[in-house]
Coordinates of C-alpha atoms in Angstrom, one line a residue:
X11 CA 106.7 48.1 72.6
X12 CA 104.1 51.1 71.5
X13 CA 107.1 53.9 72.3
X14 CA 106.2 54.6 76.5
X15 CA 108.9 54.4 78.8
X16 CA 108.1 52.1 81.6
X17 CA 111.5 52.6 83.1
X18 CA 114.8 54.8 83.2
X19 CA 118.1 54.6 85.3
X20 CA 120.1 57.2 86.7
X21 CA 122.2 57.2 84.3
X22 CA 120.1 57.7 81.4
X23 CA 118.7 60.9 83.4
X24 CA 121.7 62.4 83.5
X25 CA 122.4 62.6 79.5
X26 CA 122.4 65.2 77.3
X27 CA 120.1 63.9 75.3
X28 CA 116.8 64.5 77.5
X29 CA 116.2 66.8 80.2
X30 CA 113.6 65.1 81.9
X31 CA 114.4 62.7 85.5
X32 CA 113.6 58.8 85.9
X33 CA 110.6 59.7 88.0
X34 CA 109.0 62.2 85.4
X35 CA 109.9 59.8 82.5
X36 CA 107.6 56.6 83.6
X37 CA 105.2 56.3 80.4
X38 CA 106.9 59.5 78.7
X39 CA 106.8 59.2 75.0
X40 CA 110.3 57.9 74.0
X41 CA 110.7 60.4 71.2
X42 CA 109.6 63.7 73.0
X43 CA 111.9 62.4 75.8
X44 CA 115.0 62.1 73.4
X45 CA 114.6 63.7 70.2
X46 CA 117.6 62.3 68.9
X47 CA 116.1 59.2 69.0
X48 CA 113.4 60.3 66.1
X49 CA 115.7 59.0 63.3
X50 CA 115.9 55.6 64.8
X51 CA 111.7 54.9 64.7
X52 CA 112.7 52.1 61.9
X53 CA 114.9 50.4 63.6
X54 CA 113.0 50.3 66.7
X55 CA 109.9 48.8 64.9
X56 CA 112.5 46.2 63.6
X57 CA 113.4 45.3 67.2
X58 CA 109.7 45.0 68.0
X59 CA 108.8 42.8 64.8
X60 CA 111.3 41.0 64.4
X61 CA 112.9 40.4 67.9
X62 CA 116.1 41.1 66.8
X63 CA 118.8 43.4 67.8
X64 CA 119.5 46.8 66.6
X65 CA 122.9 49.4 67.1
X66 CA 123.0 53.0 65.6
X67 CA 125.5 55.7 65.7
X68 CA 124.7 59.4 66.3
X69 CA 126.0 63.0 66.8
X70 CA 123.8 65.5 69.1
X71 CA 125.2 68.9 69.4
X72 CA 124.2 71.2 72.2
X73 CA 124.5 75.0 72.6
X74 CA 127.5 74.0 70.0
X75 CA 128.6 70.9 72.0
X76 CA 128.9 68.0 70.2
X77 CA 129.0 64.0 72.1
X78 CA 129.0 60.7 70.1
X79 CA 125.9 58.1 70.8
X80 CA 125.7 54.7 70.4
X81 CA 121.9 53.4 70.7
X82 CA 121.3 49.7 71.3
X83 CA 118.5 48.1 71.0
X84 CA 117.4 45.1 72.2
X85 CA 114.1 43.1 72.4
X86 CA 112.4 42.1 75.5
X87 CA 110.7 39.7 76.5
X88 CA 109.8 38.8 80.4
X89 CA 107.0 36.9 82.2
X90 CA 103.7 39.0 80.7
X91 CA 106.2 42.2 79.3
X92 CA 107.0 42.9 76.1
X93 CA 108.6 45.9 74.9
X94 CA 112.0 47.2 73.9
X95 CA 115.6 47.9 76.2
X96 CA 117.4 50.9 74.9
X97 CA 120.9 51.7 75.8
X98 CA 122.4 55.0 75.3
X99 CA 126.1 54.9 76.2
X100 CA 128.1 58.2 75.5
X101 CA 131.2 57.2 73.2
X102 CA 132.6 60.6 72.7
X103 CA 136.1 59.9 74.1
X104 CA 136.5 57.2 72.0
X105 CA 135.5 59.2 68.9
X106 CA 138.0 61.9 69.8
X107 CA 140.9 59.1 70.0
X108 CA 140.0 57.8 67.0
X109 CA 139.6 61.2 65.0
X110 CA 143.2 61.6 66.2
X111 CA 144.5 58.7 65.4
X112 CA 143.2 59.3 61.8
X113 CA 144.5 62.4 61.8
X114 CA 147.9 60.8 63.0
X115 CA 148.3 58.4 59.9
X116 CA 147.1 60.6 57.6
X117 CA 150.2 62.9 58.9
X118 CA 152.3 60.2 59.2
X119 CA 151.1 58.9 55.2
X120 CA 152.4 62.6 53.8
X121 CA 155.4 62.2 55.6
X122 CA 156.4 59.0 53.7
X123 CA 154.8 60.7 50.5
X124 CA 156.9 64.1 51.2
X125 CA 160.9 63.5 49.7
X126 CA 159.1 62.3 46.8
X127 CA 156.5 64.7 46.1
X128 CA 159.2 67.6 47.4
X129 CA 161.6 66.2 43.9
X130 CA 158.4 66.3 41.8
X131 CA 157.5 70.1 42.8
X132 CA 161.5 70.8 42.5
X133 CA 160.9 69.9 39.0
X134 CA 158.0 71.7 38.3
X135 CA 159.4 75.0 39.6
X136 CA 162.8 74.4 37.5
X137 CA 160.5 74.9 34.5
X138 CA 158.9 77.8 35.7
X139 CA 162.0 79.3 36.5
X140 CA 164.0 77.6 33.8
X141 CA 161.4 79.5 31.0
X142 CA 160.9 82.8 33.1
X143 CA 164.6 83.2 32.5
X144 CA 164.4 82.2 28.5
X145 CA 161.4 84.8 28.4
X146 CA 163.7 87.6 29.9
X147 CA 166.4 86.9 27.7
X148 CA 163.8 87.1 24.8
X149 CA 162.7 90.4 25.6
X150 CA 166.6 91.7 25.6
X151 CA 167.1 91.0 22.2
X152 CA 164.6 89.8 19.1
X153 CA 161.2 87.8 20.7
X154 CA 160.5 84.2 18.8
X155 CA 157.1 84.3 19.5
X156 CA 156.5 80.9 18.6
X157 CA 159.3 80.1 21.4
X158 CA 157.6 82.3 23.8
X159 CA 154.2 80.7 23.7
X160 CA 156.4 77.3 23.9
X161 CA 158.1 77.9 27.4
X162 CA 154.7 80.0 28.3
X163 CA 152.9 76.3 27.7
X164 CA 155.5 75.3 30.0
X165 CA 154.9 77.1 32.7
X166 CA 151.5 77.0 33.0
X167 CA 151.7 73.0 32.7
X168 CA 154.6 73.6 35.4
X169 CA 152.5 75.5 37.5
X170 CA 149.1 73.5 37.3
X171 CA 150.8 70.5 38.4
X172 CA 153.0 72.1 41.4
X173 CA 149.3 73.3 42.2
X174 CA 147.5 70.1 42.2
X175 CA 150.3 68.8 43.6
X176 CA 149.9 70.9 47.2
X177 CA 145.5 70.7 47.0
X178 CA 146.3 67.2 47.2
X179 CA 148.5 67.6 50.4
X180 CA 145.6 69.7 51.8
X181 CA 143.1 67.4 51.1
X182 CA 145.3 64.6 53.1
X183 CA 145.9 66.6 56.1
X184 CA 142.8 68.1 56.5
X185 CA 140.6 67.6 59.2
X186 CA 136.4 66.7 57.7
X187 CA 133.3 65.2 58.5
X188 CA 132.8 62.1 56.1
X189 CA 131.2 63.3 53.4
X190 CA 129.2 60.5 51.5
X191 CA 128.7 60.5 47.6
X192 CA 129.0 58.2 44.8
X193 CA 132.8 57.4 44.0
X194 CA 134.3 55.3 41.6
X195 CA 136.8 53.6 42.2
X196 CA 138.6 53.1 39.6
X197 CA 138.7 56.9 39.2
X198 CA 140.1 56.8 42.8
X199 CA 142.3 54.0 42.0
X200 CA 144.2 55.8 38.9
X201 CA 144.9 58.8 40.9
X202 CA 146.7 57.0 44.0
X203 CA 149.2 55.2 41.7
X204 CA 149.5 58.5 40.2
X205 CA 150.7 60.1 43.3
X206 CA 152.8 56.3 43.8
X207 CA 154.2 56.8 40.4
X208 CA 155.8 60.0 41.5
X209 CA 156.5 58.9 45.2
X210 CA 157.6 56.1 45.2
X211 CA 161.3 54.3 45.4
X212 CA 162.0 53.2 41.9
X213 CA 162.6 49.8 42.8
X214 CA 159.3 49.3 42.8
X215 CA 157.2 48.5 39.2
X216 CA 153.7 49.7 40.2
X217 CA 150.2 48.0 38.3
X218 CA 146.8 48.7 38.2
X219 CA 144.2 46.7 37.0
X220 CA 140.9 48.8 37.2
X221 CA 137.1 47.1 36.8
X222 CA 136.0 46.3 33.4
X223 CA 133.3 48.9 34.3
X224 CA 132.5 51.8 36.7
X225 CA 133.1 50.9 40.2
X226 CA 130.7 52.6 41.5
X227 CA 130.6 52.9 45.7
X228 CA 129.1 55.0 48.6
X229 CA 132.0 56.5 50.3
X230 CA 133.9 60.0 51.4
X231 CA 136.0 61.0 48.4
X232 CA 138.6 61.6 50.7
X233 CA 138.9 59.0 52.8
X234 CA 138.5 56.2 49.8
X235 CA 141.3 57.3 48.4
X236 CA 143.6 57.7 52.4
X237 CA 142.6 54.0 53.0
X238 CA 143.9 53.0 48.9
X239 CA 146.9 55.4 49.7
X240 CA 147.3 53.8 53.1
X241 CA 147.3 50.1 51.3
X242 CA 150.4 51.0 48.7
X243 CA 151.9 52.7 51.5
X244 CA 152.0 50.2 53.7
X245 CA 153.5 47.4 50.9
X246 CA 156.1 50.4 49.8
X247 CA 157.5 49.3 53.5
X248 CA 157.2 46.1 53.2
X249 CA 159.1 45.7 50.5
X250 CA 161.8 48.0 51.0
X251 CA 162.8 49.3 54.9
X252 CA 161.2 46.4 56.4
X253 CA 163.3 44.2 54.2
X254 CA 165.9 42.6 56.1
X255 CA 167.9 40.8 53.3
X256 CA 169.1 43.2 51.9
X257 CA 167.4 43.1 48.5
X258 CA 164.7 45.9 47.9
X259 CA 162.1 46.3 45.4
X260 CA 159.2 44.4 43.9
X261 CA 155.8 44.9 42.6
X262 CA 152.7 46.7 43.8
X263 CA 149.5 45.2 42.1
X264 CA 146.4 47.3 43.3
X265 CA 143.4 45.9 41.8
X266 CA 139.5 46.7 41.7
X267 CA 137.3 43.9 41.1
X268 CA 133.5 43.0 42.1
X269 CA 132.8 40.1 44.5
X270 CA 129.7 38.8 45.1
X271 CA 129.0 38.2 49.1
X272 CA 125.8 36.4 50.2
X273 CA 126.3 37.6 53.8
X274 CA 123.1 39.8 54.3
X275 CA 124.2 40.4 57.8
X276 CA 123.1 44.4 58.8
X277 CA 126.2 46.7 59.7
X278 CA 125.6 49.0 62.4
X279 CA 125.4 52.5 61.1

């Protein structure tokens, strides 16, 4: 209960998290023996005081080698013994496979959107190429500055739009560690619907209902956008390629709303 190790098994001895033998671990300080656990001191105290179970995840890097661990802490009460059981599971293989799955899902979504994006991208290039041709023609003859300004503006807008599409594809496909910031779900939903309107089959009637105020959440911006986009793509498939009655199309409504819950159960990190 005071953070002193009373027993350590051989499995914990071989973990990269510690460099101490199980014989030397007896009565050693838990936080000095396993420095990565210091960040979970508050959870440890809750286990001691409330007799609850705490489960946390952590990433430990040593010599540029990153591994993932799940830390489980359980209250121990047996005869005259009271304390905490700390279990450390190496979940690196699971996390690596999960990351590979997420990346595969990203690429699948990009594949679904590619056709529509390519068509829209081609339209932007057409606007650029056509305007440049007209400017070249004007340069050979008398220059109409008003028309020249108009064509340059078309080139600028088309180039910006094409750049935005490329940047979005890169953001979707990029493998990044989550970065949690305050995100407005309304703006994310608007961006997702804009992508859908460009890439989805025109038989799908897209509708968006945003929350009346800012819908602020703590999330990774690209991942929460990916979640909403995946839901929309699944809905698209349900109304098109997965239909068996020969009829395609329907209404896709993306709605952002606030729901109250009385559930105070803590979600593991």
